[in-house]
Structure formats: C-alpha cells, structure tokens
Amino acid sequence: MLDENLVEVIGLKKYFQVGKNQILKAVDDVSFSIKRGETLGMVGESGCGKTTVGRTILGLYNADGGTVLFNGIEVHAQKGKAYKALTKQMQMIFQDPYASLNPRKTVGAIVGEGLDIHKMYKTKEERIEKIYNLFELVGLNREHANRFPHEFSGGQRQRIGIARALAVDPKFIVCDEAISALDVSIQAQIINLLMRLQSEYGFTYLFIAHDLTMVRHISDSTAVMYLGTLVEMGHTEAIFEKPLHPYTKGLLAAVPEADPDYEQSKPSPILKGEVPSPINPKPGCRFFGRCNEAIEICSRVRPDLIAVNEHHSVACHVVNQTNPISKSEA
Ligand SMILES: Nc1ncnc2c1ncn2[C@@H]1O[C@H](COP(=O)(O)OP(=O)(O)OP(=O)(O)O)[C@@H](O)[C@H]1O
Ligand code: SF4
Ligand SMILES: [Mg+2]
C-alpha cells in the first residue's frame, strides 16, 4: 500500500559557510511531511529559511544533515539518471515569473524545455500539441506560444511558469512566493488555478508565502518557520483559529481581521524587532530575544516540536509545560 505521505522531511539541515568560522544555519533540524494530494503552507518572516527548505527538498542544494524522502526515495542519495527521473516528478514555481523566464526564448520553447529534457514525445507534432494543451490548461491561448516573455503581463507570465512546471507531469510542486509579485485580483486567479489543477490531477504542493490569508485559503496544513526552525505546525484551521506559539500569534495579529469584535478581544502581541541573524545562532529558543512570554529555560534549551494533539504541534517551553500530551510523555 502507498504511504499516505508523498514527501517526508526528517531532521533536515542546510548550513552556508559565510566567512571564516561563520556558519549560517538557514535550516536547522526541520521535520515535516506532506500527504499526497494535499497542500502544506509555509509561512514566516523574510530570511526564516523557507526558500532554502524548498530548494533543499528538491535536491537543488545538498543537505548538511537529515533526510528527504520523496515517494519513499531518498532524494539526496540519488545521482545521475535516478536524480533526473526524480526531478521530473518534483517542480518549482518561482516568485518572479519574469526573471525566471529566458527573455530570448519564445514561451512555447520555454514550456517545451522539460518535454525535451525528459524526451516526452515521439514526433514534433506531438510536442507542439502538448505545448498547446499546456497553454490551454493554464488559461492561455495556443497562439501565445510564439511570443516572448516581455509580451505578457505578470499574471500571464506566472501562468507560463505554471505551464512549464506542469509540462513534465510532476507529482509535487514547490510554489515559492508564486503569487507575491502579482496584483491581489490576479493572485486570486492563480490560486484558483492551482487549486483546480490540484483537484483534477492530485498534485501535492508546498506553498510558501508571506500572505497568511492566501495560505489559509489554499493549505490543508500550515507550518510556521522562524530562523531556520519550525515553531508550529498543524491543520490550517487549528493554526489560524488557535495559534499557540508566541511567534505565530504575533504573525497573525499583524493580519487585518474582518471581524471587528475578534480584533478587539484578541490579545495582540505585535511582533517587535526583526529576525536576528542565523549566523552562529545562540543556544536556546531562537525566538527568545523577541518573546514577551519567555521564562528562564528559554535562553538555554531549544524547545522541541511537540504534539499538543493529533493535528497540532508546537515548539515552545511555555506551551509545552501546560500541554497534557508532553506532560504525560515526560
Ligand atoms: N546561497 C546562500 N548563501 C548564503 N546564505 C544564504 C544563501 N541562501 C540563503 N541564505 C541565507 O539563509 C537564510 C534563509 O534564507 P531564505 O532565502 O531561505 O529565507 P526565506 O524565508 O525564503 O526569506 P524570504 O521570505 O525573504 O524569501 C537567510 O539568512 C539568507 O540570507
Ligand atoms: S520557548 Fe520561550 S522564548 Fe521561545 S517562544 Fe516559547 S516562551 Fe518564547
Ligand atoms: Mg524565500
């Protein structure tokens, strides 16, 4: 029987050497899984390590520790043809659709690249028909195929980026800020397109975004990253309705609420300061310097991500002290 998780990330680490004796811990012991056909949203302020997680999962970066399993296959252990076969199944859609499209190639050629690399057609006619079908799938006209990237609007370019990702018939797509550069109305169109494609083809997504409202809309589960670590994770409704980690509460407090009563009643621990540098991080909780709930142990011991219930995990000493599951395990 197939494992219900398509992607499993266990203790993943990605460090960058940024100077003599300086290690930047962009991703530092992160574990999570994504079920087949579902979307995991990933949020966190700039520099928290979201893109690095996405790129390392896909094998675009080597890992400095931990394991990534895709469909049960260890991504970082694959080389040559075996890795190439994996890349066909795992694709990425980027934030800046313009920078990620070669300006000197027609968009038809760009979308067709993956078909060429993986030899996914027998005749020229079949190739061009596949490209046309992809254009129609993402809401563009087949006549668009002969034009160049600069002839398109931002939303259209993002559709081309999606068509390019879909060309190789992937199972898993990392959407890294895929809608952030677009106008709000266009963002909604692209989100709806991604959701429609998911329900039709069963895609699994890692959806990285700053916009919490969009993440809530598209994601089955949500992971909150802070300074290279996962601080809270669970069913999207649990995270948004009952956030427990002080950082998640701060992130959500910054989102304007439609319900004014809720706005007045909720405690608003607005985030102070900025994400500190991940270079040679101090021991203890990474959020310590910005947290107004901190206790003595926080500066010394890094909190583990512990289940509060079946659908919700938190890495915080204060939350875990009052958590019946972690107490009974202790
Ligand atoms: N190739 C690299 N070399 C050195 N440092 C890097 C490299 N890529 C990322 N970093 C650093 O790793 C940390 C995490 O970066 P990353 O781009 O993953 O964050 P992010 O959460 O995606 O941020 P944003 O929301 O701005 O896209 C940052 O401190 C960044 O400066
Ligand atoms: S572990 Fe301590 S410092 Fe970290 S979020 Fe919880 S209370 Fe704040
Ligand atoms: Mg990023």
CSV table of C-alpha atoms and ligand atoms in Angstrom, one decimal:
chain,number,residue,atom,x,y,z
A,1,MET,CA,0.0,0.0,0.0
A,2,LEU,CA,1.2,3.5,-0.8
A,3,ASP,CA,2.4,5.6,2.1
A,4,GLU,CA,-0.1,8.5,2.6
A,5,ASN,CA,2.9,10.9,2.7
A,6,LEU,CA,4.4,11.9,-0.6
A,7,VAL,CA,7.1,14.0,1.0
A,8,GLU,CA,8.8,13.3,4.3
A,9,VAL,CA,11.4,15.6,5.7
A,10,ILE,CA,13.3,14.3,8.7
A,11,GLY,CA,15.8,16.5,10.7
A,12,LEU,CA,16.8,18.5,7.6
A,13,LYS,CA,19.8,20.9,7.9
A,14,LYS,CA,21.2,23.3,5.4
A,15,TYR,CA,24.1,25.5,6.5
A,16,PHE,CA,26.0,28.0,4.5
A,17,GLN,CA,29.7,28.9,5.2
A,18,VAL,CA,29.6,32.7,5.1
A,19,GLY,CA,33.1,33.6,6.3
A,20,LYS,CA,35.9,32.2,8.3
A,21,ASN,CA,34.3,30.3,11.2
A,22,GLN,CA,30.9,31.7,10.4
A,23,ILE,CA,28.1,29.2,9.8
A,24,LEU,CA,24.7,30.5,8.7
A,25,LYS,CA,22.2,27.9,9.8
A,26,ALA,CA,19.4,28.6,7.2
A,27,VAL,CA,17.6,25.4,8.0
A,28,ASP,CA,18.4,23.7,11.3
A,29,ASP,CA,16.8,20.4,12.1
A,30,VAL,CA,13.4,20.7,10.4
A,31,SER,CA,10.9,17.7,10.1
A,32,PHE,CA,7.5,17.6,8.5
A,33,SER,CA,5.6,15.6,5.9
A,34,ILE,CA,3.1,16.4,3.2
A,35,LYS,CA,0.3,14.0,2.3
A,36,ARG,CA,-0.4,13.0,-1.2
A,37,GLY,CA,-2.7,15.5,-3.0
A,38,GLU,CA,-2.6,18.0,-0.1
A,39,THR,CA,-1.0,21.4,0.4
A,40,LEU,CA,1.3,22.4,3.1
A,41,GLY,CA,1.5,26.2,3.5
A,42,MET,CA,4.8,27.5,4.9
A,43,VAL,CA,5.0,31.0,6.5
A,44,GLY,CA,7.5,33.1,8.4
A,45,GLU,CA,9.2,36.4,8.0
A,46,SER,CA,11.9,37.1,5.4
A,47,GLY,CA,15.1,35.2,6.0
A,48,CYS,CA,13.5,32.4,8.1
A,49,GLY,CA,14.6,29.7,5.6
A,50,LYS,CA,11.5,28.9,3.6
A,51,THR,CA,13.1,29.1,0.2
A,52,THR,CA,16.1,27.1,1.4
A,53,VAL,CA,13.8,24.4,2.7
A,54,GLY,CA,12.1,24.2,-0.7
A,55,ARG,CA,15.3,24.1,-2.7
A,56,THR,CA,16.9,21.6,-0.4
A,57,ILE,CA,13.9,19.3,-0.6
A,58,LEU,CA,14.1,19.3,-4.4
A,59,GLY,CA,17.8,18.5,-4.2
A,60,LEU,CA,18.9,21.9,-5.7
A,61,TYR,CA,21.0,22.2,-2.5
A,62,ASN,CA,22.8,19.3,-0.8
A,63,ALA,CA,21.6,18.8,2.7
A,64,ASP,CA,24.0,19.2,5.7
A,65,GLY,CA,22.0,16.7,7.7
A,66,GLY,CA,18.7,14.8,7.8
A,67,THR,CA,16.8,13.0,5.1
A,68,VAL,CA,14.2,13.9,2.5
A,69,LEU,CA,12.0,11.1,1.2
A,70,PHE,CA,10.0,11.6,-1.9
A,71,ASN,CA,7.6,8.7,-2.6
A,72,GLY,CA,9.9,6.7,-0.3
A,73,ILE,CA,13.0,7.5,-2.3
A,74,GLU,CA,15.9,9.3,-0.6
A,75,VAL,CA,16.3,12.5,-2.7
A,76,HIS,CA,19.9,13.3,-1.7
A,77,ALA,CA,21.1,9.8,-2.3
A,78,GLN,CA,20.1,9.9,-6.0
A,79,LYS,CA,22.7,10.6,-8.7
A,80,GLY,CA,22.7,10.9,-12.5
A,81,LYS,CA,19.7,9.3,-14.2
A,82,ALA,CA,18.0,8.4,-11.0
A,83,TYR,CA,18.1,12.0,-9.8
A,84,LYS,CA,16.9,13.2,-13.3
A,85,ALA,CA,13.9,10.9,-13.0
A,86,LEU,CA,13.1,12.4,-9.7
A,87,THR,CA,13.3,16.0,-10.9
A,88,LYS,CA,10.6,15.1,-13.4
A,89,GLN,CA,8.3,14.5,-10.5
A,90,MET,CA,9.2,17.5,-8.4
A,91,GLN,CA,8.9,21.0,-9.8
A,92,MET,CA,9.2,24.6,-8.6
A,93,ILE,CA,7.2,27.7,-9.4
A,94,PHE,CA,9.1,30.9,-8.6
A,95,GLN,CA,8.3,34.3,-7.2
A,96,ASP,CA,9.4,36.4,-10.1
A,97,PRO,CA,7.9,35.0,-13.3
A,98,TYR,CA,9.8,37.4,-15.4
A,99,ALA,CA,13.3,36.7,-14.0
A,100,SER,CA,12.7,33.0,-14.2
A,101,LEU,CA,11.8,33.1,-17.9
A,102,ASN,CA,14.6,33.3,-20.5
A,103,PRO,CA,13.8,36.6,-22.4
A,104,ARG,CA,15.4,35.3,-25.6
A,105,LYS,CA,13.2,32.3,-26.0
A,106,THR,CA,9.6,32.1,-27.1
A,107,VAL,CA,7.3,31.0,-24.3
A,108,GLY,CA,6.5,27.9,-26.3
A,109,ALA,CA,10.2,26.9,-26.3
A,110,ILE,CA,10.4,27.6,-22.5
A,111,VAL,CA,7.4,25.4,-21.7
A,112,GLY,CA,8.7,22.8,-24.1
A,113,GLU,CA,12.2,22.5,-22.4
A,114,GLY,CA,11.1,20.0,-19.9
A,115,LEU,CA,9.5,17.9,-22.6
A,116,ASP,CA,12.8,17.9,-24.5
A,117,ILE,CA,15.0,17.1,-21.4
A,118,HIS,CA,12.8,14.1,-20.5
A,119,LYS,CA,12.1,13.1,-24.1
A,120,MET,CA,8.4,13.1,-23.5
A,121,TYR,CA,7.2,13.0,-27.2
A,122,LYS,CA,7.8,10.9,-30.3
A,123,THR,CA,7.1,13.4,-33.0
A,124,LYS,CA,7.4,17.2,-33.5
A,125,GLU,CA,3.7,17.4,-33.9
A,126,GLU,CA,3.1,15.6,-30.6
A,127,ARG,CA,5.5,18.0,-28.9
A,128,ILE,CA,3.7,21.1,-30.2
A,129,GLU,CA,0.3,19.7,-29.4
A,130,LYS,CA,1.5,19.0,-25.8
A,131,ILE,CA,2.7,22.7,-25.5
A,132,TYR,CA,-0.6,24.0,-26.9
A,133,ASN,CA,-2.6,21.8,-24.4
A,134,LEU,CA,-0.5,23.1,-21.5
A,135,PHE,CA,-1.2,26.7,-22.6
A,136,GLU,CA,-4.9,26.0,-22.6
A,137,LEU,CA,-4.7,24.2,-19.3
A,138,VAL,CA,-3.4,27.3,-17.6
A,139,GLY,CA,-5.8,29.7,-19.3
A,140,LEU,CA,-3.7,31.0,-22.2
A,141,ASN,CA,-4.3,30.8,-25.9
A,142,ARG,CA,-2.3,28.4,-28.1
A,143,GLU,CA,-1.3,31.4,-30.3
A,144,HIS,CA,0.6,32.8,-27.4
A,145,ALA,CA,3.3,30.1,-27.8
A,146,ASN,CA,5.3,32.0,-30.4
A,147,ARG,CA,5.6,35.2,-28.3
A,148,PHE,CA,8.4,36.3,-26.0
A,149,PRO,CA,8.1,36.7,-22.2
A,150,HIS,CA,8.1,40.5,-22.3
A,151,GLU,CA,4.9,40.5,-24.3
A,152,PHE,CA,2.9,39.2,-21.3
A,153,SER,CA,1.5,40.7,-18.1
A,154,GLY,CA,2.7,39.5,-14.7
A,155,GLY,CA,-0.3,37.2,-14.2
A,156,GLN,CA,0.2,35.7,-17.7
A,157,ARG,CA,3.9,35.1,-17.0
A,158,GLN,CA,3.0,33.3,-13.9
A,159,ARG,CA,0.7,31.1,-15.9
A,160,ILE,CA,3.6,30.3,-18.2
A,161,GLY,CA,5.7,29.4,-15.2
A,162,ILE,CA,3.0,27.0,-14.1
A,163,ALA,CA,2.7,25.5,-17.6
A,164,ARG,CA,6.4,25.0,-17.6
A,165,ALA,CA,6.3,23.2,-14.3
A,166,LEU,CA,3.3,21.0,-15.4
A,167,ALA,CA,4.9,20.1,-18.7
A,168,VAL,CA,6.9,17.2,-17.2
A,169,ASP,CA,3.8,15.7,-15.5
A,170,PRO,CA,5.0,16.3,-11.9
A,171,LYS,CA,3.5,14.9,-8.7
A,172,PHE,CA,4.9,17.6,-6.3
A,173,ILE,CA,5.3,21.3,-6.8
A,174,VAL,CA,7.0,23.8,-4.6
A,175,CYS,CA,5.3,27.2,-5.1
A,176,ASP,CA,7.8,29.7,-3.7
A,177,GLU,CA,6.1,33.0,-3.3
A,178,ALA,CA,4.5,32.2,-6.6
A,179,ILE,CA,1.8,34.9,-6.3
A,180,SER,CA,3.6,37.5,-4.2
A,181,ALA,CA,4.6,39.7,-7.1
A,182,LEU,CA,1.0,39.9,-8.6
A,183,ASP,CA,-1.9,42.2,-8.0
A,184,VAL,CA,-4.5,40.9,-5.5
A,185,SER,CA,-7.1,40.1,-8.1
A,186,ILE,CA,-4.6,38.2,-10.2
A,187,GLN,CA,-3.3,36.4,-7.1
A,188,ALA,CA,-6.8,35.0,-6.5
A,189,GLN,CA,-6.9,33.8,-10.1
A,190,ILE,CA,-3.6,32.0,-9.9
A,191,ILE,CA,-4.6,30.5,-6.5
A,192,ASN,CA,-7.8,29.2,-8.0
A,193,LEU,CA,-5.9,27.8,-11.0
A,194,LEU,CA,-3.5,25.9,-8.6
A,195,MET,CA,-6.4,24.6,-6.6
A,196,ARG,CA,-8.3,23.5,-9.7
A,197,LEU,CA,-5.2,21.7,-11.1
A,198,GLN,CA,-4.8,20.0,-7.7
A,199,SER,CA,-8.3,18.7,-7.6
A,200,GLU,CA,-8.0,17.5,-11.3
A,201,TYR,CA,-4.6,16.0,-11.1
A,202,GLY,CA,-4.0,15.3,-7.5
A,203,PHE,CA,-0.9,17.5,-7.2
A,204,THR,CA,0.9,17.9,-3.8
A,205,TYR,CA,2.0,21.4,-3.0
A,206,LEU,CA,4.5,23.1,-0.7
A,207,PHE,CA,3.1,26.6,-0.8
A,208,ILE,CA,5.5,29.2,0.5
A,209,ALA,CA,4.0,32.7,1.0
A,210,HIS,CA,4.1,35.8,3.1
A,211,ASP,CA,0.3,36.3,2.7
A,212,LEU,CA,-1.3,34.4,5.5
A,213,THR,CA,-4.8,34.9,4.1
A,214,MET,CA,-3.8,33.1,0.9
A,215,VAL,CA,-2.0,30.4,2.8
A,216,ARG,CA,-5.2,29.8,4.9
A,217,HIS,CA,-7.2,29.6,1.7
A,218,ILE,CA,-5.1,27.1,-0.1
A,219,SER,CA,-3.4,24.9,2.6
A,220,ASP,CA,-4.6,21.8,4.3
A,221,SER,CA,-1.8,22.1,6.8
A,222,THR,CA,0.4,25.0,7.8
A,223,ALA,CA,4.0,25.2,9.0
A,224,VAL,CA,5.4,28.3,10.7
A,225,MET,CA,9.2,28.8,10.3
A,226,TYR,CA,11.3,31.0,12.5
A,227,LEU,CA,15.1,31.5,12.0
A,228,GLY,CA,15.7,28.1,10.4
A,229,THR,CA,13.4,26.1,12.7
A,230,LEU,CA,9.7,25.0,12.7
A,231,VAL,CA,7.9,26.6,15.6
A,232,GLU,CA,4.4,25.4,15.0
A,233,MET,CA,2.7,23.1,12.6
A,234,GLY,CA,-0.7,21.5,12.1
A,235,HIS,CA,-4.1,21.6,10.4
A,236,THR,CA,-4.5,25.0,8.9
A,237,GLU,CA,-7.7,25.8,10.8
A,238,ALA,CA,-6.0,24.8,14.1
A,239,ILE,CA,-3.1,27.2,13.4
A,240,PHE,CA,-5.3,30.1,12.4
A,241,GLU,CA,-8.1,29.6,14.9
A,242,LYS,CA,-6.0,28.6,17.9
A,243,PRO,CA,-2.4,29.6,17.4
A,244,LEU,CA,-0.3,28.7,20.4
A,245,HIS,CA,3.3,29.8,19.7
A,246,PRO,CA,4.1,33.4,20.6
A,247,TYR,CA,5.6,33.9,17.1
A,248,THR,CA,2.5,32.6,15.3
A,249,LYS,CA,0.3,34.7,17.5
A,250,GLY,CA,2.4,37.7,16.5
A,251,LEU,CA,2.3,37.0,12.8
A,252,LEU,CA,-1.5,36.5,12.9
A,253,ALA,CA,-2.0,39.7,15.0
A,254,ALA,CA,-0.5,41.6,12.1
A,255,VAL,CA,-3.2,40.4,9.7
A,256,PRO,CA,-6.2,42.7,9.5
A,257,GLU,CA,-9.3,40.9,10.7
A,258,ALA,CA,-12.7,41.1,9.0
A,259,ASP,CA,-14.5,40.6,12.4
A,260,PRO,CA,-14.1,43.8,14.5
A,261,ASP,CA,-15.2,42.1,17.7
A,262,TYR,CA,-12.5,39.5,17.3
A,263,GLU,CA,-10.0,42.3,16.6
A,264,GLN,CA,-10.8,43.9,19.9
A,265,SER,CA,-10.9,40.8,22.0
A,266,LYS,CA,-7.8,39.1,20.9
A,267,PRO,CA,-4.5,39.7,22.7
A,268,SER,CA,-2.2,41.4,20.1
A,269,PRO,CA,1.4,40.5,20.8
A,270,ILE,CA,2.5,42.5,17.7
A,271,LEU,CA,5.9,41.3,16.7
A,272,LYS,CA,8.7,43.6,17.8
A,273,GLY,CA,12.1,43.9,16.2
A,274,GLU,CA,13.4,41.9,13.3
A,275,VAL,CA,14.5,38.4,12.6
A,276,PRO,CA,18.1,38.2,14.0
A,277,SER,CA,21.0,36.8,12.0
A,278,PRO,CA,21.1,33.0,11.6
A,279,ILE,CA,24.9,33.1,11.7
A,280,ASN,CA,26.3,31.2,14.7
A,281,PRO,CA,22.9,31.2,16.5
A,282,LYS,CA,22.8,31.2,20.3
A,283,PRO,CA,21.6,28.2,22.2
A,284,GLY,CA,18.0,28.1,23.4
A,285,CYS,CA,14.8,29.2,21.7
A,286,ARG,CA,15.5,31.1,18.5
A,287,PHE,CA,12.6,33.5,19.3
A,288,PHE,CA,13.9,34.3,22.8
A,289,GLY,CA,15.1,37.8,22.1
A,290,ARG,CA,11.7,38.9,20.8
A,291,CYS,CA,9.4,36.9,23.0
A,292,ASN,CA,7.4,38.5,25.8
A,293,GLU,CA,6.4,35.2,27.3
A,294,ALA,CA,9.9,33.9,27.8
A,295,ILE,CA,10.9,32.0,31.0
A,296,GLU,CA,14.4,31.1,32.3
A,297,ILE,CA,14.9,27.9,30.4
A,298,CYS,CA,14.2,29.6,27.1
A,299,SER,CA,17.6,31.1,26.8
A,300,ARG,CA,19.4,27.8,27.4
A,301,VAL,CA,17.4,25.0,25.9
A,302,ARG,CA,16.0,24.8,22.4
A,303,PRO,CA,12.3,23.6,22.6
A,304,ASP,CA,11.3,20.5,20.7
A,305,LEU,CA,8.3,20.5,18.4
A,306,ILE,CA,5.8,18.5,20.5
A,307,ALA,CA,2.3,17.4,19.7
A,308,VAL,CA,-0.4,19.3,21.5
A,309,ASN,CA,-2.9,17.0,19.9
A,310,GLU,CA,-3.1,14.8,16.8
A,311,HIS,CA,-3.3,17.7,14.5
A,312,HIS,CA,-1.2,20.4,16.1
A,313,SER,CA,2.5,20.6,17.2
A,314,VAL,CA,4.3,23.5,18.9
A,315,ALA,CA,7.9,24.2,19.9
A,316,CYS,CA,7.7,26.4,23.0
A,317,HIS,CA,8.6,25.6,26.6
A,318,VAL,CA,5.7,27.6,28.0
A,319,VAL,CA,3.1,25.9,25.8
A,320,ASN,CA,4.6,22.5,26.3
A,321,GLN,CA,4.5,23.0,30.1
A,322,THR,CA,0.7,23.2,30.0
A,323,ASN,CA,0.3,20.5,27.3
A,324,PRO,CA,-1.2,17.3,28.7
A,325,ILE,CA,0.5,15.1,25.9
A,326,SER,CA,4.0,16.3,26.6
A,327,LYS,CA,3.4,16.1,30.4
A,328,SER,CA,2.3,12.5,30.2
A,329,GLU,CA,5.3,11.7,28.0
A,330,ALA,CA,7.7,13.3,30.4
B,1,LIG,N1,23.2,30.7,-1.1
B,1,LIG,C1,23.2,31.2,0.1
B,1,LIG,N2,24.4,31.6,0.7
B,1,LIG,C2,24.5,32.1,1.9
B,1,LIG,N3,23.4,32.4,2.6
B,1,LIG,C3,22.1,32.1,2.1
B,1,LIG,C4,22.0,31.5,0.8
B,1,LIG,N4,20.7,31.4,0.5
B,1,LIG,C5,20.0,31.8,1.6
B,1,LIG,N5,20.9,32.3,2.6
B,1,LIG,C6,20.6,32.8,3.9
B,1,LIG,O1,19.8,31.8,4.5
B,1,LIG,C7,18.7,32.4,5.3
B,1,LIG,C8,17.4,31.9,4.8
B,1,LIG,O2,17.2,32.4,3.5
B,1,LIG,P1,15.9,32.0,2.7
B,1,LIG,O3,16.0,32.7,1.3
B,1,LIG,O4,15.7,30.6,2.7
B,1,LIG,O5,14.7,32.7,3.5
B,1,LIG,P2,13.2,32.9,3.1
B,1,LIG,O6,12.4,32.5,4.4
B,1,LIG,O7,12.9,32.3,1.9
B,1,LIG,O8,13.1,34.5,3.0
B,1,LIG,P3,12.2,35.4,2.0
B,1,LIG,O9,10.8,35.4,2.7
B,1,LIG,O10,12.8,36.7,2.0
B,1,LIG,O11,12.2,34.8,0.7
B,1,LIG,C9,18.9,33.9,5.1
B,1,LIG,O12,19.7,34.4,6.2
B,1,LIG,C10,19.7,34.1,3.8
B,1,LIG,O13,20.5,35.2,3.8
B,2,SF4,S1,10.2,28.8,24.2
B,2,SF4,FE1,10.3,30.6,25.5
B,2,SF4,S2,11.2,32.2,24.2
B,2,SF4,FE2,10.6,30.5,22.9
B,2,SF4,S3,8.6,31.1,22.2
B,2,SF4,FE3,8.3,29.8,23.9
B,2,SF4,S4,8.1,31.2,25.7
B,2,SF4,FE4,9.0,32.4,23.9
B,3,MG,MG,12.2,33.0,0.0
